[in-house]
Amino acid sequence: MDIFNVFSLIGTIAFAVSGAVVAMEEEYDILGVYVLGLVTAFGGGVVRNLLIGVPVTTLWSQGYLFMTALTAMTIAFILPVRWILRWRRSEAFFDAIGLSAFAIQGALYATKMEHPLSAVLVAAMLTGIGGGIIRDVLAGRKPLVLKDEIYAVWAMLAGVAIGLGWFKSTIELLALFAIIITFRMLSVYYKWKLPRRSLRGAFAASEKAAIRRMKVKKGE
């Protein structure tokens, strides 16, 4: 098994279990667990394939990954609750593993097709975060990858590093895998965030001011 397949396998297990746990948190039935787990594990790859010109039908040639995902979700579904709760405490770490593995896998996919750096970066990002975004939307949640600690940036960093040829050999790719996980966990621990600008308070204040003006006019 080459390094490409290793990263695919690691990412599939990590994200399939992540989707299954979210489905159980939302009290979905077993079908919902499988659907959400599969979407989390394979959704990012499907979107990536559409954008970089890979036939979506190649997804059906990954039978061993489907079986791996189904096995991982089944185990997660039947595990005792205390084990799942223990996994939840380590969720950020396993999520970081999936992010790193899939980001590197997506970047390798794009470089093998000799796409430019921009495409490699997008492929890494979408493979790393696409499944999580679809999972959160289906679960009725705001996509955490777009509002929580720095997340997508680390997938993009992996894409840039591979696209520029800084990491090529198996040892170098494994080192990059560890680096992305480390940075992701540091961003969780120290709560690093990208700059944000919220307009919710400004809109609320504007509405209140408008209501006050209307009341004053009525009083006149």
mmCIF file of C-alpha atoms in Angstrom:
data_model
loop_
_atom_site.group_PDB
_atom_site.id
_atom_site.type_symbol
_atom_site.label_atom_id
_atom_site.label_comp_id
_atom_site.label_asym_id
_atom_site.label_seq_id
_atom_site.Cartn_x
_atom_site.Cartn_y
_atom_site.Cartn_z
ATOM 1 C CA MET A 1 0.000 0.000 0.000
ATOM 2 C CA ASP A 2 1.564 3.315 -1.067
ATOM 3 C CA ILE A 3 1.511 6.502 0.976
ATOM 4 C CA PHE A 4 -1.440 7.849 -1.039
ATOM 5 C CA ASN A 5 -3.610 4.922 0.024
ATOM 6 C CA VAL A 6 -2.411 5.128 3.613
ATOM 7 C CA PHE A 7 -3.594 8.729 3.910
ATOM 8 C CA SER A 8 -6.914 7.809 2.251
ATOM 9 C CA LEU A 9 -7.435 5.013 4.778
ATOM 10 C CA ILE A 10 -6.575 7.143 7.819
ATOM 11 C CA GLY A 11 -8.797 10.016 6.702
ATOM 12 C CA THR A 12 -11.700 7.715 5.879
ATOM 13 C CA ILE A 13 -11.722 6.075 9.317
ATOM 14 C CA ALA A 14 -11.350 9.358 11.208
ATOM 15 C CA PHE A 15 -14.089 11.182 9.295
ATOM 16 C CA ALA A 16 -16.494 8.230 9.099
ATOM 17 C CA VAL A 17 -16.444 7.902 12.881
ATOM 18 C CA SER A 18 -16.793 11.682 13.232
ATOM 19 C CA GLY A 19 -19.920 11.696 11.065
ATOM 20 C CA ALA A 20 -21.370 8.698 12.903
ATOM 21 C CA VAL A 21 -20.918 10.348 16.304
ATOM 22 C CA VAL A 22 -22.533 13.594 15.112
ATOM 23 C CA ALA A 23 -25.485 11.583 13.780
ATOM 24 C CA MET A 24 -25.914 9.862 17.141
ATOM 25 C CA GLU A 25 -25.712 13.224 18.914
ATOM 26 C CA GLU A 26 -28.584 14.401 16.724
ATOM 27 C CA GLU A 27 -30.472 11.162 17.528
ATOM 28 C CA TYR A 28 -30.511 9.863 13.954
ATOM 29 C CA ASP A 29 -31.357 6.218 13.377
ATOM 30 C CA ILE A 30 -28.788 3.725 12.110
ATOM 31 C CA LEU A 31 -29.459 4.679 8.487
ATOM 32 C CA GLY A 32 -28.781 8.303 9.357
ATOM 33 C CA VAL A 33 -25.552 7.253 11.056
ATOM 34 C CA TYR A 34 -24.350 5.511 7.907
ATOM 35 C CA VAL A 35 -25.448 8.338 5.601
ATOM 36 C CA LEU A 36 -23.821 11.065 7.673
ATOM 37 C CA GLY A 37 -20.663 9.022 8.172
ATOM 38 C CA LEU A 38 -20.295 8.277 4.463
ATOM 39 C CA VAL A 39 -20.957 11.891 3.519
ATOM 40 C CA THR A 40 -18.303 13.060 5.980
ATOM 41 C CA ALA A 41 -15.762 10.527 4.756
ATOM 42 C CA PHE A 42 -16.325 10.886 1.007
ATOM 43 C CA GLY A 43 -18.095 14.230 0.466
ATOM 44 C CA GLY A 44 -14.914 16.301 0.288
ATOM 45 C CA GLY A 45 -13.351 13.925 -2.228
ATOM 46 C CA VAL A 46 -16.415 14.066 -4.465
ATOM 47 C CA VAL A 47 -16.394 17.885 -4.520
ATOM 48 C CA ARG A 48 -12.650 17.867 -5.181
ATOM 49 C CA ASN A 49 -13.021 15.457 -8.077
ATOM 50 C CA LEU A 50 -15.660 17.664 -9.677
ATOM 51 C CA LEU A 51 -13.383 20.704 -9.508
ATOM 52 C CA ILE A 52 -10.135 19.139 -10.716
ATOM 53 C CA GLY A 53 -11.657 17.061 -13.500
ATOM 54 C CA VAL A 54 -11.627 13.561 -12.014
ATOM 55 C CA PRO A 55 -14.688 11.465 -12.975
ATOM 56 C CA VAL A 56 -16.983 11.183 -9.960
ATOM 57 C CA THR A 57 -17.515 7.537 -10.863
ATOM 58 C CA THR A 58 -13.985 6.774 -9.628
ATOM 59 C CA LEU A 59 -15.572 6.874 -6.178
ATOM 60 C CA TRP A 60 -17.135 3.471 -6.832
ATOM 61 C CA SER A 61 -13.736 1.887 -7.407
ATOM 62 C CA GLN A 62 -12.805 2.516 -3.765
ATOM 63 C CA GLY A 63 -14.583 -0.545 -2.435
ATOM 64 C CA TYR A 64 -12.099 -1.212 0.347
ATOM 65 C CA LEU A 65 -12.543 2.352 1.658
ATOM 66 C CA PHE A 66 -16.329 1.942 1.691
ATOM 67 C CA MET A 67 -15.990 -1.300 3.628
ATOM 68 C CA THR A 68 -13.528 0.352 6.007
ATOM 69 C CA ALA A 69 -15.915 3.272 6.592
ATOM 70 C CA LEU A 70 -18.902 0.961 7.132
ATOM 71 C CA THR A 71 -16.924 -1.149 9.592
ATOM 72 C CA ALA A 72 -15.734 1.916 11.519
ATOM 73 C CA MET A 73 -19.282 3.338 11.710
ATOM 74 C CA THR A 74 -20.746 0.018 12.820
ATOM 75 C CA ILE A 75 -18.187 -0.255 15.607
ATOM 76 C CA ALA A 76 -18.924 3.339 16.663
ATOM 77 C CA PHE A 77 -22.673 2.592 16.685
ATOM 78 C CA ILE A 78 -22.399 -0.431 18.990
ATOM 79 C CA LEU A 79 -19.730 0.911 21.326
ATOM 80 C CA PRO A 80 -20.749 1.550 24.950
ATOM 81 C CA VAL A 81 -21.707 5.155 25.605
ATOM 82 C CA ARG A 82 -18.788 5.681 27.993
ATOM 83 C CA TRP A 83 -16.372 4.763 25.200
ATOM 84 C CA ILE A 84 -18.022 7.200 22.817
ATOM 85 C CA LEU A 85 -17.847 9.920 25.465
ATOM 86 C CA ARG A 86 -14.167 9.150 25.896
ATOM 87 C CA TRP A 87 -13.733 9.439 22.123
ATOM 88 C CA ARG A 88 -15.577 12.774 22.187
ATOM 89 C CA ARG A 89 -12.980 14.148 24.590
ATOM 90 C CA SER A 90 -10.345 13.276 22.008
ATOM 91 C CA GLU A 91 -12.492 14.269 19.032
ATOM 92 C CA ALA A 92 -10.352 17.265 18.077
ATOM 93 C CA PHE A 93 -7.292 15.023 17.811
ATOM 94 C CA PHE A 94 -8.964 12.433 15.588
ATOM 95 C CA ASP A 95 -10.513 15.219 13.539
ATOM 96 C CA ALA A 96 -7.029 16.698 13.097
ATOM 97 C CA ILE A 97 -5.821 13.301 11.875
ATOM 98 C CA GLY A 98 -8.598 13.192 9.274
ATOM 99 C CA LEU A 99 -7.996 16.793 8.216
ATOM 100 C CA SER A 100 -4.262 16.244 7.760
ATOM 101 C CA ALA A 101 -4.628 12.907 5.974
ATOM 102 C CA PHE A 102 -7.284 14.085 3.545
ATOM 103 C CA ALA A 103 -5.637 17.439 2.846
ATOM 104 C CA ILE A 104 -2.403 15.691 1.909
ATOM 105 C CA GLN A 105 -4.293 13.069 -0.089
ATOM 106 C CA GLY A 106 -6.153 15.758 -2.051
ATOM 107 C CA ALA A 107 -2.958 17.677 -2.746
ATOM 108 C CA LEU A 108 -1.217 14.518 -3.965
ATOM 109 C CA TYR A 109 -4.178 13.779 -6.215
ATOM 110 C CA ALA A 110 -3.942 17.215 -7.846
ATOM 111 C CA THR A 111 -0.156 17.118 -8.248
ATOM 112 C CA LYS A 112 -0.337 13.697 -9.906
ATOM 113 C CA MET A 113 -2.634 15.285 -12.478
ATOM 114 C CA GLU A 114 -0.065 18.101 -12.906
ATOM 115 C CA HIS A 115 -2.477 20.841 -11.905
ATOM 116 C CA PRO A 116 -1.163 24.325 -10.984
ATOM 117 C CA LEU A 117 -0.533 25.372 -7.398
ATOM 118 C CA SER A 118 -3.935 27.057 -7.077
ATOM 119 C CA ALA A 119 -5.707 23.808 -7.957
ATOM 120 C CA VAL A 120 -3.514 21.834 -5.555
ATOM 121 C CA LEU A 121 -4.372 24.260 -2.755
ATOM 122 C CA VAL A 122 -8.122 24.052 -3.469
ATOM 123 C CA ALA A 123 -7.985 20.265 -3.768
ATOM 124 C CA ALA A 124 -6.261 19.992 -0.380
ATOM 125 C CA MET A 125 -8.707 22.351 1.293
ATOM 126 C CA LEU A 126 -11.874 20.803 -0.132
ATOM 127 C CA THR A 127 -10.758 17.253 0.557
ATOM 128 C CA GLY A 128 -9.877 18.209 4.111
ATOM 129 C CA ILE A 129 -12.956 20.260 5.054
ATOM 130 C CA GLY A 130 -15.620 19.462 2.433
ATOM 131 C CA GLY A 131 -17.025 16.399 4.165
ATOM 132 C CA GLY A 132 -17.229 18.211 7.512
ATOM 133 C CA ILE A 133 -19.128 21.119 5.977
ATOM 134 C CA ILE A 134 -21.664 18.804 4.336
ATOM 135 C CA ARG A 135 -21.981 16.848 7.607
ATOM 136 C CA ASP A 136 -22.756 19.971 9.634
ATOM 137 C CA VAL A 137 -25.286 21.231 7.088
ATOM 138 C CA LEU A 138 -27.124 17.888 7.051
ATOM 139 C CA ALA A 139 -27.070 17.826 10.848
ATOM 140 C CA GLY A 140 -28.584 21.324 10.987
ATOM 141 C CA ARG A 141 -25.463 22.907 12.425
ATOM 142 C CA LYS A 142 -23.420 25.914 11.422
ATOM 143 C CA PRO A 143 -20.258 24.610 9.711
ATOM 144 C CA LEU A 144 -17.723 24.741 12.515
ATOM 145 C CA VAL A 145 -14.804 24.743 10.082
ATOM 146 C CA LEU A 146 -15.792 28.256 8.993
ATOM 147 C CA LYS A 147 -16.359 29.844 12.404
ATOM 148 C CA ASP A 148 -14.380 27.952 15.043
ATOM 149 C CA GLU A 149 -10.627 27.741 15.593
ATOM 150 C CA ILE A 150 -8.329 27.963 12.585
ATOM 151 C CA TYR A 151 -9.106 24.843 10.549
ATOM 152 C CA ALA A 152 -9.164 25.227 6.773
ATOM 153 C CA VAL A 153 -5.895 27.184 6.838
ATOM 154 C CA TRP A 154 -3.960 24.070 7.850
ATOM 155 C CA ALA A 155 -5.391 22.123 4.905
ATOM 156 C CA MET A 156 -4.381 24.964 2.607
ATOM 157 C CA LEU A 157 -0.901 24.947 4.148
ATOM 158 C CA ALA A 158 -0.559 21.264 3.262
ATOM 159 C CA GLY A 159 -1.622 22.041 -0.308
ATOM 160 C CA VAL A 160 0.930 24.823 -0.672
ATOM 161 C CA ALA A 161 3.736 22.704 0.790
ATOM 162 C CA ILE A 162 3.050 19.820 -1.586
ATOM 163 C CA GLY A 163 2.267 22.026 -4.575
ATOM 164 C CA LEU A 164 5.628 23.795 -4.222
ATOM 165 C CA GLY A 165 7.421 20.463 -4.012
ATOM 166 C CA TRP A 166 8.689 20.920 -0.465
ATOM 167 C CA PHE A 167 7.436 17.489 0.599
ATOM 168 C CA LYS A 168 7.772 14.591 -1.831
ATOM 169 C CA SER A 169 9.200 11.442 -0.290
ATOM 170 C CA THR A 170 7.286 9.158 2.052
ATOM 171 C CA ILE A 171 9.253 10.346 5.074
ATOM 172 C CA GLU A 172 8.673 13.994 4.151
ATOM 173 C CA LEU A 173 4.941 13.431 3.682
ATOM 174 C CA LEU A 174 4.694 11.684 7.041
ATOM 175 C CA ALA A 175 6.508 14.643 8.594
ATOM 176 C CA LEU A 176 4.016 17.016 6.959
ATOM 177 C CA PHE A 177 1.192 14.825 8.265
ATOM 178 C CA ALA A 178 2.519 15.271 11.813
ATOM 179 C CA ILE A 179 3.092 19.011 11.307
ATOM 180 C CA ILE A 180 -0.497 19.663 10.201
ATOM 181 C CA ILE A 181 -1.859 17.672 13.152
ATOM 182 C CA THR A 182 0.401 19.609 15.529
ATOM 183 C CA PHE A 183 -0.675 23.004 14.219
ATOM 184 C CA ARG A 184 -4.338 22.011 14.300
ATOM 185 C CA MET A 185 -4.067 20.885 17.922
ATOM 186 C CA LEU A 186 -2.167 24.038 18.865
ATOM 187 C CA SER A 187 -4.950 26.135 17.343
ATOM 188 C CA VAL A 188 -7.492 24.191 19.419
ATOM 189 C CA TYR A 189 -5.497 24.463 22.657
ATOM 190 C CA TYR A 190 -4.677 28.145 22.318
ATOM 191 C CA LYS A 191 -7.976 28.974 20.559
ATOM 192 C CA TRP A 192 -6.288 30.667 17.620
ATOM 193 C CA LYS A 193 -8.856 32.355 15.397
ATOM 194 C CA LEU A 194 -8.789 34.221 12.125
ATOM 195 C CA PRO A 195 -9.914 37.877 12.145
ATOM 196 C CA ARG A 196 -13.656 38.185 12.035
ATOM 197 C CA ARG A 197 -16.148 41.014 11.776
ATOM 198 C CA SER A 198 -19.635 40.565 13.131
ATOM 199 C CA LEU A 199 -22.471 42.773 11.912
ATOM 200 C CA ARG A 200 -25.116 41.162 14.102
ATOM 201 C CA GLY A 201 -24.743 43.726 16.879
ATOM 202 C CA ALA A 202 -24.685 46.640 14.431
ATOM 203 C CA PHE A 203 -27.849 45.419 12.688
ATOM 204 C CA ALA A 204 -29.607 44.897 16.020
ATOM 205 C CA ALA A 205 -28.657 48.406 17.190
ATOM 206 C CA SER A 206 -29.830 49.867 13.883
ATOM 207 C CA GLU A 207 -33.198 48.120 14.194
ATOM 208 C CA LYS A 208 -33.638 49.335 17.773
ATOM 209 C CA ALA A 209 -32.812 52.885 16.719
ATOM 210 C CA ALA A 210 -35.347 52.676 13.888
ATOM 211 C CA ILE A 211 -38.022 51.426 16.310
ATOM 212 C CA ARG A 212 -37.287 54.291 18.704
ATOM 213 C CA ARG A 213 -37.595 56.833 15.898
ATOM 214 C CA MET A 214 -40.942 55.378 14.884
ATOM 215 C CA LYS A 215 -42.190 55.579 18.455
ATOM 216 C CA VAL A 216 -41.061 59.215 18.729
ATOM 217 C CA LYS A 217 -42.876 60.088 15.495
ATOM 218 C CA LYS A 218 -46.042 58.415 16.719
ATOM 219 C CA GLY A 219 -45.767 60.333 19.991
ATOM 220 C CA GLU A 220 -45.589 63.587 18.065
#
